[in-house]
PDB file of C-alpha atoms in Angstrom:
ATOM      1  CA  MET A   1     319.936  37.420  65.072  1.00 90.00           C
ATOM      2  CA  PHE A   2     316.603  36.951  66.856  1.00 95.00           C
ATOM      3  CA  ILE A   3     315.455  38.732  70.006  1.00 96.00           C
ATOM      4  CA  ILE A   4     313.532  36.714  72.611  1.00 96.00           C
ATOM      5  CA  LEU A   5     311.209  38.711  74.843  1.00 97.00           C
ATOM      6  CA  GLY A   6     309.856  37.098  78.006  1.00 96.00           C
ATOM      7  CA  PHE A   7     307.311  39.064  80.024  1.00 96.00           C
ATOM      8  CA  TYR A   8     304.248  38.947  82.241  1.00 95.00           C
ATOM      9  CA  LYS A   9     301.714  41.334  83.701  1.00 94.00           C
ATOM     10  CA  PHE A  10     299.061  40.772  86.340  1.00 91.00           C
ATOM     11  CA  LYS A  11     296.113  43.032  85.587  1.00 91.00           C
ATOM     12  CA  ASN A  12     292.350  42.685  85.165  1.00 90.00           C
ATOM     13  CA  LEU A  13     291.835  42.374  81.390  1.00 93.00           C
ATOM     14  CA  LYS A  14     288.751  42.481  79.153  1.00 90.00           C
ATOM     15  CA  SER A  15     287.780  41.837  75.502  1.00 91.00           C
ATOM     16  CA  LEU A  16     290.138  38.853  75.283  1.00 95.00           C
ATOM     17  CA  LYS A  17     288.729  37.316  72.080  1.00 95.00           C
ATOM     18  CA  ARG A  18     288.923  40.598  70.182  1.00 95.00           C
ATOM     19  CA  GLN A  19     292.461  41.257  71.400  1.00 95.00           C
ATOM     20  CA  LYS A  20     293.498  37.715  70.477  1.00 96.00           C
ATOM     21  CA  LYS A  21     292.287  38.117  66.889  1.00 96.00           C
ATOM     22  CA  ASN A  22     294.003  41.491  66.476  1.00 95.00           C
ATOM     23  CA  LEU A  23     297.300  40.192  67.849  1.00 96.00           C
ATOM     24  CA  GLU A  24     297.202  37.058  65.686  1.00 96.00           C
ATOM     25  CA  ASN A  25     297.081  39.274  62.600  1.00 96.00           C
ATOM     26  CA  LEU A  26     299.917  41.458  63.876  1.00 96.00           C
ATOM     27  CA  PHE A  27     302.063  38.443  64.769  1.00 97.00           C
ATOM     28  CA  SER A  28     301.624  37.114  61.236  1.00 96.00           C
ATOM     29  CA  GLU A  29     302.433  40.469  59.620  1.00 96.00           C
ATOM     30  CA  ASN A  30     305.599  40.932  61.697  1.00 96.00           C
ATOM     31  CA  ASP A  31     306.784  37.277  61.749  1.00 96.00           C
ATOM     32  CA  ILE A  32     306.508  37.052  65.535  1.00 97.00           C
ATOM     33  CA  ARG A  33     306.639  33.551  66.972  1.00 96.00           C
ATOM     34  CA  GLY A  34     306.319  32.062  70.435  1.00 96.00           C
ATOM     35  CA  THR A  35     303.497  31.792  72.951  1.00 97.00           C
ATOM     36  CA  LEU A  36     301.271  34.432  74.509  1.00 98.00           C
ATOM     37  CA  ILE A  37     298.794  33.498  77.241  1.00 97.00           C
ATOM     38  CA  ILE A  38     296.020  35.992  77.920  1.00 96.00           C
ATOM     39  CA  SER A  39     293.451  35.722  80.698  1.00 94.00           C
ATOM     40  CA  LYS A  40     291.209  37.911  82.814  1.00 92.00           C
ATOM     41  CA  GLU A  41     294.009  38.131  85.392  1.00 90.00           C
ATOM     42  CA  GLY A  42     296.826  39.126  83.042  1.00 92.00           C
ATOM     43  CA  LEU A  43     299.399  38.241  80.371  1.00 95.00           C
ATOM     44  CA  ASN A  44     302.293  35.810  80.121  1.00 96.00           C
ATOM     45  CA  GLY A  45     304.421  35.549  77.006  1.00 96.00           C
ATOM     46  CA  THR A  46     307.679  34.509  75.427  1.00 97.00           C
ATOM     47  CA  LEU A  47     307.989  35.860  71.894  1.00 97.00           C
ATOM     48  CA  SER A  48     310.759  35.979  69.322  1.00 97.00           C
ATOM     49  CA  GLY A  49     311.473  37.869  66.133  1.00 97.00           C
ATOM     50  CA  LYS A  50     313.723  40.436  64.554  1.00 96.00           C
ATOM     51  CA  SER A  51     314.686  43.304  66.852  1.00 95.00           C
ATOM     52  CA  LYS A  52     312.517  46.052  65.339  1.00 96.00           C
ATOM     53  CA  ASN A  53     309.481  43.753  65.174  1.00 97.00           C
ATOM     54  CA  ILE A  54     309.805  42.594  68.784  1.00 97.00           C
ATOM     55  CA  TYR A  55     309.994  46.153  70.096  1.00 96.00           C
ATOM     56  CA  LYS A  56     307.048  47.090  67.878  1.00 97.00           C
ATOM     57  CA  ILE A  57     304.900  44.206  69.142  1.00 97.00           C
ATOM     58  CA  SER A  58     305.871  44.905  72.757  1.00 97.00           C
ATOM     59  CA  LYS A  59     304.622  48.468  72.388  1.00 96.00           C
ATOM     60  CA  ILE A  60     301.415  47.319  70.672  1.00 96.00           C
ATOM     61  CA  ILE A  61     300.653  44.787  73.433  1.00 97.00           C
ATOM     62  CA  LYS A  62     301.127  47.447  76.107  1.00 96.00           C
ATOM     63  CA  ASN A  63     298.903  49.918  74.281  1.00 95.00           C
ATOM     64  CA  SER A  64     296.235  47.305  73.505  1.00 94.00           C
ATOM     65  CA  PHE A  65     295.847  46.294  77.149  1.00 94.00           C
ATOM     66  CA  LYS A  66     296.557  49.786  78.556  1.00 94.00           C
ATOM     67  CA  ILE A  67     299.736  48.650  80.284  1.00 94.00           C
ATOM     68  CA  LYS A  68     302.435  51.153  81.189  1.00 92.00           C
ATOM     69  CA  ASN A  69     305.084  48.551  82.017  1.00 92.00           C
ATOM     70  CA  PHE A  70     305.221  44.775  82.294  1.00 94.00           C
ATOM     71  CA  ASP A  71     305.715  43.357  85.803  1.00 90.00           C
ATOM     72  CA  SER A  72     308.817  41.640  84.451  1.00 90.00           C
ATOM     73  CA  GLU A  73     310.628  41.783  81.127  1.00 92.00           C
ATOM     74  CA  ASN A  74     313.603  39.687  79.984  1.00 92.00           C
ATOM     75  CA  LEU A  75     315.475  40.058  76.700  1.00 93.00           C
ATOM     76  CA  SER A  76     317.914  37.546  75.229  1.00 93.00           C
ATOM     77  CA  LYS A  77     319.324  36.686  71.799  1.00 92.00           C
ATOM     78  CA  SER A  78     319.596  33.630  69.572  1.00 92.00           C
ATOM     79  CA  LYS A  79     321.209  33.059  66.179  1.00 89.00           C
ATOM     80  CA  LEU A  80     318.387  30.687  65.267  1.00 88.00           C
ATOM     81  CA  GLN A  81     314.631  31.179  65.569  1.00 90.00           C
ATOM     82  CA  PRO A  82     313.802  29.439  68.894  1.00 92.00           C
ATOM     83  CA  PHE A  83     310.099  28.979  68.109  1.00 93.00           C
ATOM     84  CA  HIS A  84     308.376  27.200  65.241  1.00 89.00           C
ATOM     85  CA  LYS A  85     305.143  29.188  65.142  1.00 92.00           C
ATOM     86  CA  PRO A  86     303.047  31.797  66.971  1.00 95.00           C
ATOM     87  CA  LYS A  87     300.459  30.684  69.538  1.00 96.00           C
ATOM     88  CA  ILE A  88     298.017  32.950  71.364  1.00 97.00           C
ATOM     89  CA  LYS A  89     295.842  31.203  73.932  1.00 97.00           C
ATOM     90  CA  ILE A  90     293.006  32.420  76.129  1.00 97.00           C
ATOM     91  CA  LYS A  91     293.208  30.723  79.515  1.00 95.00           C
ATOM     92  CA  LYS A  92     291.267  30.857  82.758  1.00 92.00           C
ATOM     93  CA  GLU A  93     294.493  31.675  84.610  1.00 90.00           C
ATOM     94  CA  VAL A  94     297.626  33.340  83.294  1.00 90.00           C
ATOM     95  CA  VAL A  95     299.574  30.622  85.097  1.00 88.00           C
ATOM     96  CA  PRO A  96     297.492  27.667  86.386  1.00 88.00           C
ATOM     97  CA  MET A  97     297.473  27.558  90.189  1.00 87.00           C
ATOM     98  CA  GLY A  98     293.835  26.640  90.759  1.00 84.00           C
ATOM     99  CA  ILE A  99     293.068  29.525  93.119  1.00 80.00           C
ATOM    100  CA  LYS A 100     291.615  32.993  92.748  1.00 77.00           C
ATOM    101  CA  ILE A 101     293.827  35.971  93.451  1.00 75.00           C
ATOM    102  CA  ASN A 102     293.450  39.711  93.172  1.00 75.00           C
ATOM    103  CA  PRO A 103     295.926  40.745  90.437  1.00 66.00           C
ATOM    104  CA  ASN A 104     296.157  44.199  91.978  1.00 68.00           C
ATOM    105  CA  ASP A 105     297.120  42.829  95.397  1.00 69.00           C
ATOM    106  CA  LYS A 106     300.834  42.834  94.619  1.00 66.00           C
ATOM    107  CA  LYS A 107     303.584  43.353  97.153  1.00 65.00           C
ATOM    108  CA  ASN A 108     306.836  45.249  96.707  1.00 69.00           C
ATOM    109  CA  ASN A 109     308.898  42.207  97.613  1.00 88.00           C
ATOM    110  CA  HIS A 110     311.094  41.904  94.522  1.00 92.00           C
ATOM    111  CA  LEU A 111     314.811  41.583  95.135  1.00 95.00           C
ATOM    112  CA  GLU A 112     317.369  42.573  92.534  1.00 95.00           C
ATOM    113  CA  PRO A 113     319.899  39.834  91.669  1.00 94.00           C
ATOM    114  CA  SER A 114     322.541  41.860  93.543  1.00 91.00           C
ATOM    115  CA  GLU A 115     320.417  41.631  96.735  1.00 95.00           C
ATOM    116  CA  TRP A 116     319.413  38.005  96.289  1.00 96.00           C
ATOM    117  CA  ASN A 117     322.717  36.430  97.349  1.00 94.00           C
ATOM    118  CA  ASN A 118     322.622  38.096 100.777  1.00 93.00           C
ATOM    119  CA  LEU A 119     319.134  36.786 101.484  1.00 94.00           C
ATOM    120  CA  ILE A 120     319.668  33.180 100.432  1.00 95.00           C
ATOM    121  CA  LYS A 121     322.917  32.758 102.389  1.00 92.00           C
ATOM    122  CA  ASN A 122     320.940  33.210 105.617  1.00 91.00           C
ATOM    123  CA  LYS A 123     320.340  29.748 107.100  1.00 89.00           C
ATOM    124  CA  ASN A 124     316.921  30.817 108.400  1.00 91.00           C
ATOM    125  CA  THR A 125     315.684  31.610 104.889  1.00 94.00           C
ATOM    126  CA  LEU A 126     313.696  28.964 103.018  1.00 94.00           C
ATOM    127  CA  VAL A 127     314.943  29.212  99.430  1.00 96.00           C
ATOM    128  CA  LEU A 128     312.098  27.804  97.369  1.00 94.00           C
ATOM    129  CA  ASP A 129     312.340  26.659  93.748  1.00 96.00           C
ATOM    130  CA  ALA A 130     308.843  27.095  92.289  1.00 94.00           C
ATOM    131  CA  ARG A 131     309.549  25.102  89.112  1.00 94.00           C
ATOM    132  CA  LYS A 132     308.995  21.468  88.186  1.00 92.00           C
ATOM    133  CA  PRO A 133     311.326  18.743  89.526  1.00 93.00           C
ATOM    134  CA  PHE A 134     313.026  18.124  86.160  1.00 94.00           C
ATOM    135  CA  GLU A 135     313.887  21.830  85.909  1.00 95.00           C
ATOM    136  CA  TYR A 136     315.346  21.729  89.415  1.00 96.00           C
ATOM    137  CA  GLU A 137     317.500  18.733  88.463  1.00 95.00           C
ATOM    138  CA  ILE A 138     319.068  20.622  85.540  1.00 96.00           C
ATOM    139  CA  GLY A 139     320.088  23.548  87.710  1.00 97.00           C
ATOM    140  CA  SER A 140     319.150  25.555  90.790  1.00 98.00           C
ATOM    141  CA  PHE A 141     320.549  27.658  93.610  1.00 96.00           C
ATOM    142  CA  LYS A 142     322.855  25.798  95.972  1.00 90.00           C
ATOM    143  CA  SER A 143     320.607  26.134  99.026  1.00 91.00           C
ATOM    144  CA  ALA A 144     317.275  25.715  97.229  1.00 96.00           C
ATOM    145  CA  VAL A 145     314.495  23.306  98.136  1.00 95.00           C
ATOM    146  CA  ASN A 146     312.215  21.867  95.478  1.00 92.00           C
ATOM    147  CA  PRO A 147     308.655  21.011  96.640  1.00 91.00           C
ATOM    148  CA  LYS A 148     308.527  18.091  94.169  1.00 88.00           C
ATOM    149  CA  VAL A 149     305.004  18.900  93.023  1.00 88.00           C
ATOM    150  CA  LYS A 150     303.808  17.529  89.682  1.00 84.00           C
ATOM    151  CA  ASN A 151     302.340  20.845  88.603  1.00 86.00           C
ATOM    152  CA  PHE A 152     301.750  24.369  89.863  1.00 88.00           C
ATOM    153  CA  ARG A 153     298.207  23.507  90.975  1.00 87.00           C
ATOM    154  CA  GLU A 154     299.740  21.412  93.766  1.00 88.00           C
ATOM    155  CA  PHE A 155     301.895  24.321  94.939  1.00 88.00           C
ATOM    156  CA  PRO A 156     299.275  25.950  97.251  1.00 87.00           C
ATOM    157  CA  LYS A 157     298.985  22.690  99.214  1.00 88.00           C
ATOM    158  CA  TYR A 158     302.747  22.749  99.812  1.00 88.00           C
ATOM    159  CA  LEU A 159     302.697  26.443 100.747  1.00 88.00           C
ATOM    160  CA  SER A 160     299.824  25.930 103.203  1.00 85.00           C
ATOM    161  CA  LYS A 161     302.130  23.789 105.366  1.00 86.00           C
ATOM    162  CA  LEU A 162     304.638  26.611 105.876  1.00 87.00           C
ATOM    163  CA  GLY A 163     304.665  28.696 109.052  1.00 85.00           C
ATOM    164  CA  LYS A 164     303.484  32.257 108.496  1.00 86.00           C
ATOM    165  CA  ASN A 165     306.545  33.684 110.269  1.00 87.00           C
ATOM    166  CA  LYS A 166     308.931  31.863 107.952  1.00 88.00           C
ATOM    167  CA  THR A 167     311.170  33.962 105.693  1.00 92.00           C
ATOM    168  CA  VAL A 168     310.586  32.638 102.179  1.00 93.00           C
ATOM    169  CA  ALA A 169     312.736  33.449  99.139  1.00 95.00           C
ATOM    170  CA  MET A 170     311.053  32.163  95.983  1.00 95.00           C
ATOM    171  CA  PHE A 171     312.328  31.983  92.437  1.00 96.00           C
ATOM    172  CA  CYS A 172     311.344  30.565  89.055  1.00 95.00           C
ATOM    173  CA  THR A 173     312.417  30.994  85.429  1.00 96.00           C
ATOM    174  CA  GLY A 174     311.020  34.449  84.686  1.00 94.00           C
ATOM    175  CA  GLY A 175     309.199  35.351  87.892  1.00 92.00           C
ATOM    176  CA  ILE A 176     305.532  34.774  87.088  1.00 92.00           C
ATOM    177  CA  ARG A 177     304.971  31.706  89.273  1.00 91.00           C
ATOM    178  CA  CYS A 178     306.549  33.457  92.243  1.00 90.00           C
ATOM    179  CA  GLU A 179     304.475  36.562  91.582  1.00 89.00           C
ATOM    180  CA  LYS A 180     301.262  34.612  91.858  1.00 89.00           C
ATOM    181  CA  ALA A 181     302.455  32.489  94.772  1.00 89.00           C
ATOM    182  CA  SER A 182     303.585  35.555  96.725  1.00 88.00           C
ATOM    183  CA  ILE A 183     300.165  37.195  96.231  1.00 86.00           C
ATOM    184  CA  TYR A 184     298.598  33.979  97.544  1.00 87.00           C
ATOM    185  CA  LEU A 185     300.882  33.944 100.606  1.00 88.00           C
ATOM    186  CA  LYS A 186     300.223  37.614 101.288  1.00 86.00           C
ATOM    187  CA  GLN A 187     296.486  36.928 101.251  1.00 84.00           C
ATOM    188  CA  ARG A 188     297.109  34.135 103.776  1.00 85.00           C
ATOM    189  CA  GLY A 189     298.902  36.484 106.165  1.00 87.00           C
ATOM    190  CA  PHE A 190     302.568  35.794 105.397  1.00 88.00           C
ATOM    191  CA  LYS A 191     304.825  38.790 106.126  1.00 86.00           C
ATOM    192  CA  ASN A 192     308.326  37.803 105.000  1.00 91.00           C
ATOM    193  CA  VAL A 193     308.002  36.611 101.414  1.00 93.00           C
ATOM    194  CA  PHE A 194     310.514  37.686  98.784  1.00 95.00           C
ATOM    195  CA  GLN A 195     311.027  36.829  95.139  1.00 94.00           C
ATOM    196  CA  LEU A 196     313.885  37.134  92.679  1.00 96.00           C
ATOM    197  CA  LYS A 197     313.096  40.040  90.366  1.00 94.00           C
ATOM    198  CA  GLY A 198     312.963  38.860  86.757  1.00 94.00           C
ATOM    199  CA  GLY A 199     313.567  35.280  87.867  1.00 96.00           C
ATOM    200  CA  ILE A 200     316.555  33.085  87.085  1.00 97.00           C
ATOM    201  CA  LEU A 201     316.989  34.588  83.626  1.00 96.00           C
ATOM    202  CA  ASN A 202     317.540  38.056  85.059  1.00 96.00           C
ATOM    203  CA  TYR A 203     319.980  36.631  87.620  1.00 97.00           C
ATOM    204  CA  LEU A 204     322.031  34.761  85.014  1.00 97.00           C
ATOM    205  CA  LYS A 205     322.103  37.882  82.867  1.00 95.00           C
ATOM    206  CA  LYS A 206     323.280  40.268  85.590  1.00 95.00           C
ATOM    207  CA  ILE A 207     325.405  38.235  88.019  1.00 96.00           C
ATOM    208  CA  LYS A 208     328.959  37.294  87.078  1.00 94.00           C
ATOM    209  CA  LYS A 209     329.729  33.589  87.137  1.00 94.00           C
ATOM    210  CA  ASP A 210     332.390  33.923  89.864  1.00 94.00           C
ATOM    211  CA  GLU A 211     329.863  35.735  92.109  1.00 95.00           C
ATOM    212  CA  SER A 212     326.969  33.413  91.329  1.00 96.00           C
ATOM    213  CA  LYS A 213     325.190  31.030  93.699  1.00 96.00           C
ATOM    214  CA  TRP A 214     323.645  29.196  90.760  1.00 97.00           C
ATOM    215  CA  ASN A 215     324.595  25.613  89.878  1.00 96.00           C
ATOM    216  CA  GLY A 216     323.905  24.080  86.462  1.00 96.00           C
ATOM    217  CA  GLU A 217     321.737  25.403  83.649  1.00 97.00           C
ATOM    218  CA  CYS A 218     318.243  26.879  83.391  1.00 97.00           C
ATOM    219  CA  PHE A 219     315.579  25.112  81.337  1.00 97.00           C
ATOM    220  CA  VAL A 220     313.591  27.298  78.930  1.00 95.00           C
ATOM    221  CA  PHE A 221     310.475  26.329  76.985  1.00 91.00           C
ATOM    222  CA  ASP A 222     311.854  26.913  73.513  1.00 92.00           C
ATOM    223  CA  ASN A 223     314.267  25.248  71.108  1.00 90.00           C
ATOM    224  CA  ARG A 224     317.323  26.546  72.958  1.00 93.00           C
ATOM    225  CA  VAL A 225     316.338  24.082  75.733  1.00 95.00           C
ATOM    226  CA  SER A 226     318.674  25.486  78.411  1.00 96.00           C
ATOM    227  CA  LEU A 227     320.682  28.620  79.192  1.00 96.00           C
ATOM    228  CA  LYS A 228     323.850  29.331  81.164  1.00 96.00           C
ATOM    229  CA  HIS A 229     325.338  32.487  82.658  1.00 96.00           C
ATOM    230  CA  ASN A 230     325.063  35.573  80.481  1.00 94.00           C
ATOM    231  CA  LEU A 231     322.124  33.739  78.843  1.00 94.00           C
ATOM    232  CA  GLN A 232     324.407  31.679  76.630  1.00 94.00           C
ATOM    233  CA  GLU A 233     322.809  28.578  75.126  1.00 93.00           C
ATOM    234  CA  GLY A 234     323.336  25.471  77.234  1.00 95.00           C
ATOM    235  CA  SER A 235     324.230  21.854  76.550  1.00 96.00           C
ATOM    236  CA  TYR A 236     320.888  20.072  77.011  1.00 96.00           C
ATOM    237  CA  ILE A 237     318.627  18.632  74.332  1.00 94.00           C
ATOM    238  CA  VAL A 238     315.058  17.359  74.674  1.00 94.00           C
ATOM    239  CA  CYS A 239     314.364  13.624  74.514  1.00 95.00           C
ATOM    240  CA  SER A 240     311.848  12.885  71.759  1.00 92.00           C
ATOM    241  CA  GLY A 241     310.439   9.989  73.768  1.00 92.00           C
ATOM    242  CA  CYS A 242     309.480  11.760  76.992  1.00 94.00           C
ATOM    243  CA  ARG A 243     310.087  15.458  76.175  1.00 92.00           C
ATOM    244  CA  ILE A 244     312.369  15.838  79.215  1.00 94.00           C
ATOM    245  CA  PRO A 245     315.801  17.524  78.825  1.00 96.00           C
ATOM    246  CA  ILE A 246     318.853  15.257  78.814  1.00 95.00           C
ATOM    247  CA  SER A 247     322.512  16.032  79.411  1.00 95.00           C
ATOM    248  CA  ASN A 248     325.620  15.084  77.447  1.00 95.00           C
ATOM    249  CA  LYS A 249     326.303  12.417  80.079  1.00 95.00           C
ATOM    250  CA  GLN A 250     322.846  10.890  79.575  1.00 96.00           C
ATOM    251  CA  LYS A 251     323.384  10.864  75.805  1.00 96.00           C
ATOM    252  CA  ARG A 252     326.322   8.500  76.361  1.00 96.00           C
ATOM    253  CA  SER A 253     324.008   5.948  77.990  1.00 97.00           C
ATOM    254  CA  LYS A 254     323.112   2.744  76.136  1.00 97.00           C
ATOM    255  CA  LYS A 255     319.491   3.654  76.803  1.00 97.00           C
ATOM    256  CA  TYR A 256     319.752   6.815  74.726  1.00 98.00           C
ATOM    257  CA  GLU A 257     318.664   6.619  71.097  1.00 97.00           C
ATOM    258  CA  GLU A 258     318.310   9.824  69.118  1.00 95.00           C
ATOM    259  CA  GLY A 259     314.679  10.643  68.473  1.00 94.00           C
ATOM    260  CA  VAL A 260     313.511   7.614  70.463  1.00 97.00           C
ATOM    261  CA  SER A 261     314.496   7.305  74.119  1.00 97.00           C
ATOM    262  CA  CYS A 262     316.720   8.342  77.027  1.00 97.00           C
ATOM    263  CA  PRO A 263     317.669   6.735  80.375  1.00 97.00           C
ATOM    264  CA  ARG A 264     314.579   8.293  81.942  1.00 94.00           C
ATOM    265  CA  CYS A 265     311.980   6.792  79.594  1.00 96.00           C
ATOM    266  CA  TYR A 266     313.752   3.768  78.041  1.00 97.00           C
ATOM    267  CA  ASP A 267     312.164   1.198  80.383  1.00 96.00           C
ATOM    268  CA  THR A 268     308.668   2.699  80.136  1.00 96.00           C
ATOM    269  CA  LEU A 269     308.233   2.750  76.360  1.00 96.00           C
ATOM    270  CA  THR A 270     306.264  -0.019  74.652  1.00 97.00           C
ATOM    271  CA  LYS A 271     307.567  -1.799  71.541  1.00 96.00           C
ATOM    272  CA  SER A 272     304.887  -0.036  69.542  1.00 97.00           C
ATOM    273  CA  GLN A 273     306.076   3.362  70.769  1.00 96.00           C
ATOM    274  CA  VAL A 274     309.724   2.549  70.053  1.00 97.00           C
ATOM    275  CA  ASN A 275     308.917   1.432  66.503  1.00 97.00           C
ATOM    276  CA  ARG A 276     306.777   4.500  65.919  1.00 96.00           C
ATOM    277  CA  PHE A 277     309.470   6.865  67.252  1.00 95.00           C
ATOM    278  CA  ARG A 278     312.136   5.179  65.123  1.00 96.00           C
ATOM    279  CA  MET A 279     310.000   5.594  62.014  1.00 94.00           C
ATOM    280  CA  ARG A 280     309.414   9.242  62.888  1.00 92.00           C
ATOM    281  CA  GLN A 281     313.132   9.845  63.395  1.00 92.00           C
ATOM    282  CA  LYS A 282     313.915   8.160  60.085  1.00 93.00           C
ATOM    283  CA  GLN A 283     311.505  10.514  58.309  1.00 91.00           C
ATOM    284  CA  ILE A 284     312.979  13.539  60.111  1.00 89.00           C
ATOM    285  CA  LEU A 285     316.525  12.602  59.044  1.00 90.00           C
ATOM    286  CA  LEU A 286     315.437  12.052  55.435  1.00 90.00           C
ATOM    287  CA  ALA A 287     313.737  15.453  55.406  1.00 85.00           C
ATOM    288  CA  LYS A 288     316.811  17.059  56.965  1.00 83.00           C
ATOM    289  CA  LYS A 289     319.038  15.491  54.314  1.00 83.00           C
ATOM    290  CA  ALA A 290     316.782  17.009  51.660  1.00 81.00           C
ATOM    291  CA  GLY A 291     317.025  20.415  53.326  1.00 77.00           C
ATOM    292  CA  LYS A 292     313.452  20.333  54.609  1.00 71.00           C
ATOM    293  CA  LYS A 293     311.738  20.315  57.995  1.00 67.00           C
ATOM    294  CA  HIS A 294     309.547  17.307  58.714  1.00 57.00           C
ATOM    295  CA  LYS A 295     306.025  17.909  60.035  1.00 53.00           C
ATOM    296  CA  PHE A 296     306.603  15.427  62.877  1.00 50.00           C
ATOM    297  CA  GLN A 297     309.680  17.225  64.156  1.00 56.00           C
ATOM    298  CA  LYS A 298     308.595  18.498  67.553  1.00 54.00           C
ATOM    299  CA  GLU A 299     309.446  22.113  68.186  1.00 55.00           C
ATOM    300  CA  TYR A 300     308.117  24.895  70.367  1.00 49.00           C
TER     301      TYR A 300
END
């Protein structure tokens, strides 16, 4: 059994290159996989490994960056290793929004999952899904609005159109996008901005299905693809042609071909791409038959 740790922390950080090198060695020694983003404004990571190693690395990361607690921390389990390799990246922003914020200018506006339902049932509350459109399509809260922005850098433009007296309830997968967006709104003078503590993952973990306001599944950026209530693995797979999740219903389409295409990308692929993807899939299946993993098999 593997433990998956998702976390983030907004804090002014220094000595990033030295910390990166030290952590790379520790990840290798403890067979930790996944992605860790480090920047001058904080940390954002999703890591997996055996239980004792994950807790060890979590403690080391906190000590290395002089962090008492992460701003958010989610734990889940998987029978299979959800990541292929470890990746530590130094970025300009811990989550790319294209604006400068003060990491210390945080607001105590986090709502526990048990409080969230009461807020979002109010018709005067704007329930805002801060994720990408394809994530929204897989699953979201019943009353949620998706801004339909291509990436998070376009999010400030959408937020700038909102009235400052509006009550806003934001959510995302683990909470980091909302954390940064809420700091941005606070700096712009917004008073009534709330976010779901620990994001969707924390909600699905703590709220019973019969009490839930969530519809569908939650996309995650690892080989589990999607999660359901109680953080059980979902039903989606990722299309090898466009890297967008597809449902069981979409897999029954004539436009779906394993390792090649799905209804979303079928009409956009060139003949050259189709032939190349078919050759890649053939090699993957041959490697699988031989009990090996092909180098072209895309994994997180």
